[in-house]
PDB file of C-alpha atoms in Angstrom:
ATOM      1  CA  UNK D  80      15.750  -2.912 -14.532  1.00 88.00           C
ATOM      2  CA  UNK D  81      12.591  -4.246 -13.798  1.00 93.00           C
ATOM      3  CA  UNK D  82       8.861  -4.265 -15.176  1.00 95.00           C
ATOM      4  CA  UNK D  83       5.615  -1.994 -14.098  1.00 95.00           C
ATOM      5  CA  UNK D  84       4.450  -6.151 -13.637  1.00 94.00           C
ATOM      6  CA  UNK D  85       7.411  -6.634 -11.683  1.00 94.00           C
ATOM      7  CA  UNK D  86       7.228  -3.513  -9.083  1.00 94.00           C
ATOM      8  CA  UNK D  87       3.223  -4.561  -8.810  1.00 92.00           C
ATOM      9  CA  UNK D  88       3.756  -7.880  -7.693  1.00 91.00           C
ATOM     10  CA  UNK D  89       6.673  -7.190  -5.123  1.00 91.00           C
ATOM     11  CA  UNK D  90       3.723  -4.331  -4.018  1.00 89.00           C
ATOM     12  CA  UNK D  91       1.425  -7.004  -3.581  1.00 86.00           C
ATOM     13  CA  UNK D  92       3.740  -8.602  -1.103  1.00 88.00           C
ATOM     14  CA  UNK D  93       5.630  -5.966   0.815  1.00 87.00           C
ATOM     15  CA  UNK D  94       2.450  -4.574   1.180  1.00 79.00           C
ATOM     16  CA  UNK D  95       0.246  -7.297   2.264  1.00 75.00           C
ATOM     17  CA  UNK D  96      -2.321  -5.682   0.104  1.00 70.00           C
ATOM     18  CA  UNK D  97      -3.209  -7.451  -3.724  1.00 64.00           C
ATOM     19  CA  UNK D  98      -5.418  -5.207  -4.215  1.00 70.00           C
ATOM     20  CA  UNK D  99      -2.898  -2.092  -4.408  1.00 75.00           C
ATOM     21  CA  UNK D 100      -2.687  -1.165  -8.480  1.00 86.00           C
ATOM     22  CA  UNK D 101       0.441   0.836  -9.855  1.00 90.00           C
ATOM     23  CA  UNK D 102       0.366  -0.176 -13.401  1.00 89.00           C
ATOM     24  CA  UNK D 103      -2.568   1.676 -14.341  1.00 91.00           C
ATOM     25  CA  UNK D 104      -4.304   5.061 -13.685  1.00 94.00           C
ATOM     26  CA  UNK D 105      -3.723   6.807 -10.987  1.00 93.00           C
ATOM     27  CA  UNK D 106      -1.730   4.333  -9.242  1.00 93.00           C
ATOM     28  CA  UNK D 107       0.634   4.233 -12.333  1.00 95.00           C
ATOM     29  CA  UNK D 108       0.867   8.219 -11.843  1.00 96.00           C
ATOM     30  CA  UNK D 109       1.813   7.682  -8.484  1.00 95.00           C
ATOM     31  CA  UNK D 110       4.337   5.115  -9.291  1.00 96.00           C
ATOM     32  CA  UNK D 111       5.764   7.773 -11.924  1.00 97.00           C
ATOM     33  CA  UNK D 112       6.043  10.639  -9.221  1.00 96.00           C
ATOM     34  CA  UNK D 113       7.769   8.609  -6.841  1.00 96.00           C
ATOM     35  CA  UNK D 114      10.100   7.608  -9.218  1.00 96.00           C
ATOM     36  CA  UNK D 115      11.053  10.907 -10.315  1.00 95.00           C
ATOM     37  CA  UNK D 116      11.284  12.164  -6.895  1.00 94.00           C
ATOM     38  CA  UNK D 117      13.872   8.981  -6.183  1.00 95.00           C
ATOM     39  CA  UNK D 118      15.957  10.444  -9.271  1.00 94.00           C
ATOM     40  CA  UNK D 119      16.047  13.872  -8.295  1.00 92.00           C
ATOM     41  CA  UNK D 120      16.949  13.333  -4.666  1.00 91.00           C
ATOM     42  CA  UNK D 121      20.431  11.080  -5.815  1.00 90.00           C
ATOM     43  CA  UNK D 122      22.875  11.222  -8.443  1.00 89.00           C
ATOM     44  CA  UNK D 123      22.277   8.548 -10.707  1.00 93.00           C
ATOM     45  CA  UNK D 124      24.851   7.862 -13.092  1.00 94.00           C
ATOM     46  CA  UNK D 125      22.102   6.341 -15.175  1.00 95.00           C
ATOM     47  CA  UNK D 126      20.129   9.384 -15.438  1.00 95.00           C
ATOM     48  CA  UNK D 127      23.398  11.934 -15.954  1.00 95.00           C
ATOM     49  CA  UNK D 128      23.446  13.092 -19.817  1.00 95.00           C
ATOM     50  CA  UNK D 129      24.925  15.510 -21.883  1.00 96.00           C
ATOM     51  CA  UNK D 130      23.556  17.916 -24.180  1.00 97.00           C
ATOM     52  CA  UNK D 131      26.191  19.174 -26.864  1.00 97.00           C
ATOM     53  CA  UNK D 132      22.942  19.804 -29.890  1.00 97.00           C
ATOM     54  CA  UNK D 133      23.428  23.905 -29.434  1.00 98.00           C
ATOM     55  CA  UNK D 134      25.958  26.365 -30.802  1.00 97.00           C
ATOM     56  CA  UNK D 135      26.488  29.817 -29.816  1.00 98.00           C
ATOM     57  CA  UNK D 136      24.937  32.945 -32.383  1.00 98.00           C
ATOM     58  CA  UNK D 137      27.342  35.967 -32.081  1.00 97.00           C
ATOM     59  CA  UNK D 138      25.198  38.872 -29.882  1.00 97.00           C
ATOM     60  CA  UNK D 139      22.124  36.578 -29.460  1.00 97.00           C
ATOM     61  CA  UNK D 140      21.245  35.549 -25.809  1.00 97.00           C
ATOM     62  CA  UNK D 141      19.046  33.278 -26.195  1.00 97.00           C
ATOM     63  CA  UNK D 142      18.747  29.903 -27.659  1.00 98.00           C
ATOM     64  CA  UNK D 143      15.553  27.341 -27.713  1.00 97.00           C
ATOM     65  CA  UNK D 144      16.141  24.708 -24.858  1.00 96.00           C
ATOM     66  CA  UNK D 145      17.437  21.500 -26.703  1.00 94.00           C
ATOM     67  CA  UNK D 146      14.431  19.169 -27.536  1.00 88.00           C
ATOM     68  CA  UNK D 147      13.609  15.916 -25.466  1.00 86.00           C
ATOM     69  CA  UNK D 148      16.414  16.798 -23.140  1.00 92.00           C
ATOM     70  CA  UNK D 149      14.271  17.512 -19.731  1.00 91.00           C
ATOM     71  CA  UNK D 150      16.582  18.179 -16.893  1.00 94.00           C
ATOM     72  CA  UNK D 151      15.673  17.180 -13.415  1.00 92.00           C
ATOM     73  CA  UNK D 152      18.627  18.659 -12.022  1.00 93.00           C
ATOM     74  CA  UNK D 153      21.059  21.167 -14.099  1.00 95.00           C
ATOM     75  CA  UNK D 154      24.845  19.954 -12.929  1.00 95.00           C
ATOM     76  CA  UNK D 155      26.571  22.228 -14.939  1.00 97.00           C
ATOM     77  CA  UNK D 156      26.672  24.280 -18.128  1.00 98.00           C
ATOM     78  CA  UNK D 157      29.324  25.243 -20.392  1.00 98.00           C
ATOM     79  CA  UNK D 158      30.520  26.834 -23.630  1.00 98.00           C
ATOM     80  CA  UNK D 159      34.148  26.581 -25.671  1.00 98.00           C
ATOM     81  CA  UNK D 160      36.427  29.461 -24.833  1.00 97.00           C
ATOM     82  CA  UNK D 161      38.053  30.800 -28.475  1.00 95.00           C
ATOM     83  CA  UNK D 162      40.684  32.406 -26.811  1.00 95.00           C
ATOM     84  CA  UNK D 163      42.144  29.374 -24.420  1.00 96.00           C
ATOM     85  CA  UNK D 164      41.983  27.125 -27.201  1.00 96.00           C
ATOM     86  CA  UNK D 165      38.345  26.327 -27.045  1.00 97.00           C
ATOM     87  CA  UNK D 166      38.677  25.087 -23.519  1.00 97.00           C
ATOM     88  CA  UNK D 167      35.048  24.281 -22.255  1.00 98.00           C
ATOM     89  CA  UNK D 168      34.544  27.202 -19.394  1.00 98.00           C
ATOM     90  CA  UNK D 169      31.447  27.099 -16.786  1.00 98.00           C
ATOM     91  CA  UNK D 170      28.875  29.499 -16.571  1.00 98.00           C
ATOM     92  CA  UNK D 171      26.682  30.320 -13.566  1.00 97.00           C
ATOM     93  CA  UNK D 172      23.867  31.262 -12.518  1.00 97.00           C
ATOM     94  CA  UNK D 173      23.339  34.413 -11.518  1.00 97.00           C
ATOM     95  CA  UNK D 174      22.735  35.085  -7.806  1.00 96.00           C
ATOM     96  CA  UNK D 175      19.950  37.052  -8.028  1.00 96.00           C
ATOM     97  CA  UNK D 176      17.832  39.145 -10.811  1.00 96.00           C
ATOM     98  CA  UNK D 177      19.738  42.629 -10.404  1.00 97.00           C
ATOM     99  CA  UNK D 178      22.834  41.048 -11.256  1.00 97.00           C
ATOM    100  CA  UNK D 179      21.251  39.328 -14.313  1.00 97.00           C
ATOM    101  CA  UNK D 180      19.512  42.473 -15.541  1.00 96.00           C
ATOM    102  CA  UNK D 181      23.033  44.156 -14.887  1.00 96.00           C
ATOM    103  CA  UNK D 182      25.325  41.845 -16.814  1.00 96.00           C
ATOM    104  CA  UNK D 183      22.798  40.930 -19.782  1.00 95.00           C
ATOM    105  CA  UNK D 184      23.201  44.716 -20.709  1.00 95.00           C
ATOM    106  CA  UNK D 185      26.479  44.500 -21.100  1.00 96.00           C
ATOM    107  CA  UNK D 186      29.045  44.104 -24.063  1.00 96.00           C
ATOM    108  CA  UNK D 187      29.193  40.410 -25.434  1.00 97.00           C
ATOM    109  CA  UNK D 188      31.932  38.247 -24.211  1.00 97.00           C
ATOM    110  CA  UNK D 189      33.474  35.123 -25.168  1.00 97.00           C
ATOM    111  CA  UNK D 190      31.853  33.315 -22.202  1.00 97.00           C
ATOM    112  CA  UNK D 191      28.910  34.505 -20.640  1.00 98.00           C
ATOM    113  CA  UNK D 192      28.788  34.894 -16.761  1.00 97.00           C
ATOM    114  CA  UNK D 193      25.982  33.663 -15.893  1.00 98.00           C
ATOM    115  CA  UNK D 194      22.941  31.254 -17.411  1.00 98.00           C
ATOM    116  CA  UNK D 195      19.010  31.196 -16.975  1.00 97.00           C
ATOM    117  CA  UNK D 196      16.080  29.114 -18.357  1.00 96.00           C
ATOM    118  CA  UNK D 197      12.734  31.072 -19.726  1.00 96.00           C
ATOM    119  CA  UNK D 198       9.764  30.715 -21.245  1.00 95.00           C
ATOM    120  CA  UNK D 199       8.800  32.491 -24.612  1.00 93.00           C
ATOM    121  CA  UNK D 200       5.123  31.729 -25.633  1.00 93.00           C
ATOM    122  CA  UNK D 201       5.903  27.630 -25.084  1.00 93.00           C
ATOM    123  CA  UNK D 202       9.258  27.429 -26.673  1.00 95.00           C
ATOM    124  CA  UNK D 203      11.425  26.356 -23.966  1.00 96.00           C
ATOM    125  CA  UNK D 204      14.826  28.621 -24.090  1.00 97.00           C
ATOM    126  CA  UNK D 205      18.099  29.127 -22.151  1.00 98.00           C
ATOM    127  CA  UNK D 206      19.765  32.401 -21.799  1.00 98.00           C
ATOM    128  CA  UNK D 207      23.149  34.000 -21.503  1.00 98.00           C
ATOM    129  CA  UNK D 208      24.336  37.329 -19.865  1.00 97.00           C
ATOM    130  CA  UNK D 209      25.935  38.755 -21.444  1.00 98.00           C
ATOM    131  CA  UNK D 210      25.048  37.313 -25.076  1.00 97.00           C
ATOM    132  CA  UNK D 211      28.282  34.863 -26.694  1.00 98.00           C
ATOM    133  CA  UNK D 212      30.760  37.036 -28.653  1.00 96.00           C
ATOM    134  CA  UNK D 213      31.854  34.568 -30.980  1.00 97.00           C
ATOM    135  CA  UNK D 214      29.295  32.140 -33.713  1.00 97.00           C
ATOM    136  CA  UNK D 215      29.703  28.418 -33.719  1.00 97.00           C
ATOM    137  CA  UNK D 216      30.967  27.352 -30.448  1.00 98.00           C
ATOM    138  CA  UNK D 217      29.659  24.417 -28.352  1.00 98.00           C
ATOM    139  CA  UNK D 218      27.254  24.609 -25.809  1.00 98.00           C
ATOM    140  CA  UNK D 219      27.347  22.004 -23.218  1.00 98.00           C
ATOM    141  CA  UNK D 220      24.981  21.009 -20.520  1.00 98.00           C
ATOM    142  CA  UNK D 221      25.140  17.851 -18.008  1.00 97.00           C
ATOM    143  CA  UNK D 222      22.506  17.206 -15.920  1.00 96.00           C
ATOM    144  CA  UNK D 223      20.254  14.041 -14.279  1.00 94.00           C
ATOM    145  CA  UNK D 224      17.339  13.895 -16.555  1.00 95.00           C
ATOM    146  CA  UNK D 225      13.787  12.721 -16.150  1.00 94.00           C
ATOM    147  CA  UNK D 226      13.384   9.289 -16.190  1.00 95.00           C
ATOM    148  CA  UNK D 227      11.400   7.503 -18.966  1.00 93.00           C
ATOM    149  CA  UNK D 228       7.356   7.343 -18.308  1.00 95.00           C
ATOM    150  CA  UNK D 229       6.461   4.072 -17.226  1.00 97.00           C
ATOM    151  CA  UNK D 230       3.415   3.740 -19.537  1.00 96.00           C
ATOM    152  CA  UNK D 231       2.263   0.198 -19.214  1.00 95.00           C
ATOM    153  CA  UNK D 232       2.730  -3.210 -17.705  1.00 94.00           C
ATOM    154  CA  UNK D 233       6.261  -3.588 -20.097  1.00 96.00           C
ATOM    155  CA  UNK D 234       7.952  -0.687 -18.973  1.00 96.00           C
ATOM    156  CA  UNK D 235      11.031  -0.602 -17.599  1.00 96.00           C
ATOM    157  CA  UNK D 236      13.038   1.125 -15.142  1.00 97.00           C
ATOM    158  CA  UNK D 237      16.520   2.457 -16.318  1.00 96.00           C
ATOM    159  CA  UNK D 238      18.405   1.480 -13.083  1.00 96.00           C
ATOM    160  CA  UNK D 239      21.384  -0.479 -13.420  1.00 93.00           C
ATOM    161  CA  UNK D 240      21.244  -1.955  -9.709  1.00 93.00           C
ATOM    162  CA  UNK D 241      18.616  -3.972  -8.881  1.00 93.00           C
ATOM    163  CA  UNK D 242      18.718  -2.727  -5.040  1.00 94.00           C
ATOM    164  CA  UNK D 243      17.757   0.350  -7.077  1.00 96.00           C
ATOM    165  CA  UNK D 244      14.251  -1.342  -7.646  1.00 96.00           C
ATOM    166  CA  UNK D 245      14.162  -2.783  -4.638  1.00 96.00           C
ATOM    167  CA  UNK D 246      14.181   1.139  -2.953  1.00 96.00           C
ATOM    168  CA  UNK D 247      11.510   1.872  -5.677  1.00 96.00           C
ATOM    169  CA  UNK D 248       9.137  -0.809  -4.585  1.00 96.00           C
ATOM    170  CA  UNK D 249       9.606  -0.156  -0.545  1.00 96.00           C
ATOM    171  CA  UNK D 250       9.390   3.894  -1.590  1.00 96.00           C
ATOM    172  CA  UNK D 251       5.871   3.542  -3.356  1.00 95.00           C
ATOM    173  CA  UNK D 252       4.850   0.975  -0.800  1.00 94.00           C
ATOM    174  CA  UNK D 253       5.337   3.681   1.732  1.00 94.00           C
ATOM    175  CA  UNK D 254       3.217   6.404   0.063  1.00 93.00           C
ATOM    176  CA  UNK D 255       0.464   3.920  -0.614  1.00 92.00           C
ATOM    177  CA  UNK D 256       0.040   3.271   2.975  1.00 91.00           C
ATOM    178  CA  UNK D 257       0.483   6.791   4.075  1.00 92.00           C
ATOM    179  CA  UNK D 258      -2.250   7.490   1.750  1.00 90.00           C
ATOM    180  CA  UNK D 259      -4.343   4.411   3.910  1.00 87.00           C
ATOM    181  CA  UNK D 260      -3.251   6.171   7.099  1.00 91.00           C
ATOM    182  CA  UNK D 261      -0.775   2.908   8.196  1.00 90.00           C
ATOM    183  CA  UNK D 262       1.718   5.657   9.109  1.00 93.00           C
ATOM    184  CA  UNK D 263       3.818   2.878  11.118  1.00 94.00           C
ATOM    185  CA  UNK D 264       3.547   0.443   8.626  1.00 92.00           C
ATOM    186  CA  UNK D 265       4.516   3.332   5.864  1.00 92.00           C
ATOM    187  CA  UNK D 266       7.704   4.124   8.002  1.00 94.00           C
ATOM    188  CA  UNK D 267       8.959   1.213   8.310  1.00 94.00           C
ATOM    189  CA  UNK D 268       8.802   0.996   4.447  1.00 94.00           C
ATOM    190  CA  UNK D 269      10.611   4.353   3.750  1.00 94.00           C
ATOM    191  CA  UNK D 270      13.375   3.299   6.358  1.00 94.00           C
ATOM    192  CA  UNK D 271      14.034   0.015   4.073  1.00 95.00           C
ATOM    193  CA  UNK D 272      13.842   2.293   1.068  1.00 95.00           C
ATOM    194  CA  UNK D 273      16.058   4.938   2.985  1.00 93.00           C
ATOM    195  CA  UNK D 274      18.766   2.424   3.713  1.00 93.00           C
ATOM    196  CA  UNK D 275      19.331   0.677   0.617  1.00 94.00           C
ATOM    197  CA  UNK D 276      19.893   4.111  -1.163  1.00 94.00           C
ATOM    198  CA  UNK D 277      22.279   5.160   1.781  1.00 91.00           C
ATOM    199  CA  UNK D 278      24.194   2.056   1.086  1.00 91.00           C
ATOM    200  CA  UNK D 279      24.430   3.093  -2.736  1.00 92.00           C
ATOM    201  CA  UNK D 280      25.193   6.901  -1.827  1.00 89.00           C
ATOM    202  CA  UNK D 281      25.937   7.071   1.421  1.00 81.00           C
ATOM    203  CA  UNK D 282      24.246   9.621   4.134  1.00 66.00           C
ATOM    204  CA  UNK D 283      24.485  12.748   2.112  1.00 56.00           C
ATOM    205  CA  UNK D 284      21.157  12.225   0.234  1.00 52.00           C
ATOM    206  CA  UNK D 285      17.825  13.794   1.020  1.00 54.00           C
ATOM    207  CA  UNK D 286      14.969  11.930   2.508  1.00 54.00           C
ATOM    208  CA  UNK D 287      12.563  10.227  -0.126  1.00 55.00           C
TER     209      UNK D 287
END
């Protein structure tokens, strides 16, 4: 874990520049983005939750979206199973919207086959196709969550690893001077970012 004050001086020096800001403004936006785009592209352990808050309505598809739960990445998404002894069983998503608009007509079921998120007026929902056949059993979704807004010079990171900082720093270092036009200098930035997260996840990752 480390500061906004933290990240800015490390800035200062990895990027020769003093006069970069990230704990205010726009630079503090920027700092934000490329955080979340850091959590999204790995799986943190830090940032993997579960969401237990909803329980099924018999015949009723959808449900609002649990509040201040903001996935970044939905891992998986399940509901108990009455008849195998309320077993938690996964449901899908559906692989395209004829198969939705197929199944969600059909007869309710004690799990659903497949899931989708929706929008109704700005209540945030989830759906099921078809709708739960049984009332009162757990609904359970894992997933890497948005990080906390860094907000001010206090703020904190949630990592656990400080080499996990250390990525942050080279990452927004990168942009910054990508957005000067130092496209060598940014590379050689991203690469330092690129290997310390390959050393905490291996090679499997996406680029940041």
């Amino acid at each position: 874990m480390r500061t906004v004050t933290d990240i800015q001086s490390m800035l200062g020096v990895v990027n020769r520049n003093s006069t970069e800001v990230v704990a205010s403004g726009t630079g503090l936006m920027l700092l934000n983005a490329v955080l979340r785009r850091i959590v999204l592209a790995y799986p943190w352990p830090e940032f993997r939750r579960q969401n237990s808050t909803l329980s099924s309505v018999a015949d009723q598809s959808a449900y609002t979206w649990p509040s201040e739960f903001i996935p970044l990445d939905i891992i998986l998404v399940e509901i108990q199973d009455m008849d195998d002894g309320d077993k938690y069983k996964q449901i899908s998503l559906p692989p395209d919207e004829n198969t939705w608009n197929t199944v969600i007509a059909m007869a309710s079921a004690t799990v659903p086959s497949h899931y989708r998120r929706s929008r109704s007026g700005t209540t945030d929902r989830i759906e099921f196709a078809p709708a739960p056949k049984n009332t009162g059993k757990t609904i359970r979704i894992t997933a890497i969550v948005e990080p906390a807004e860094l907000t001010n010079t206090d703020s904190q990171t949630e990592f656990m690893q400080r080499i996990a900082d250390d990525a942050l720093v080279y990452s927004i270092a990168g942009e910054l001077l990508e957005i000067d036009g130092d496209i060598a200098f940014a590379d050689r930035q991203l690469m330092k970012a690129k290997f310390l997260l390959d050393k905490l996840f291996g090679n499997e990752a996406a680029p940041v």
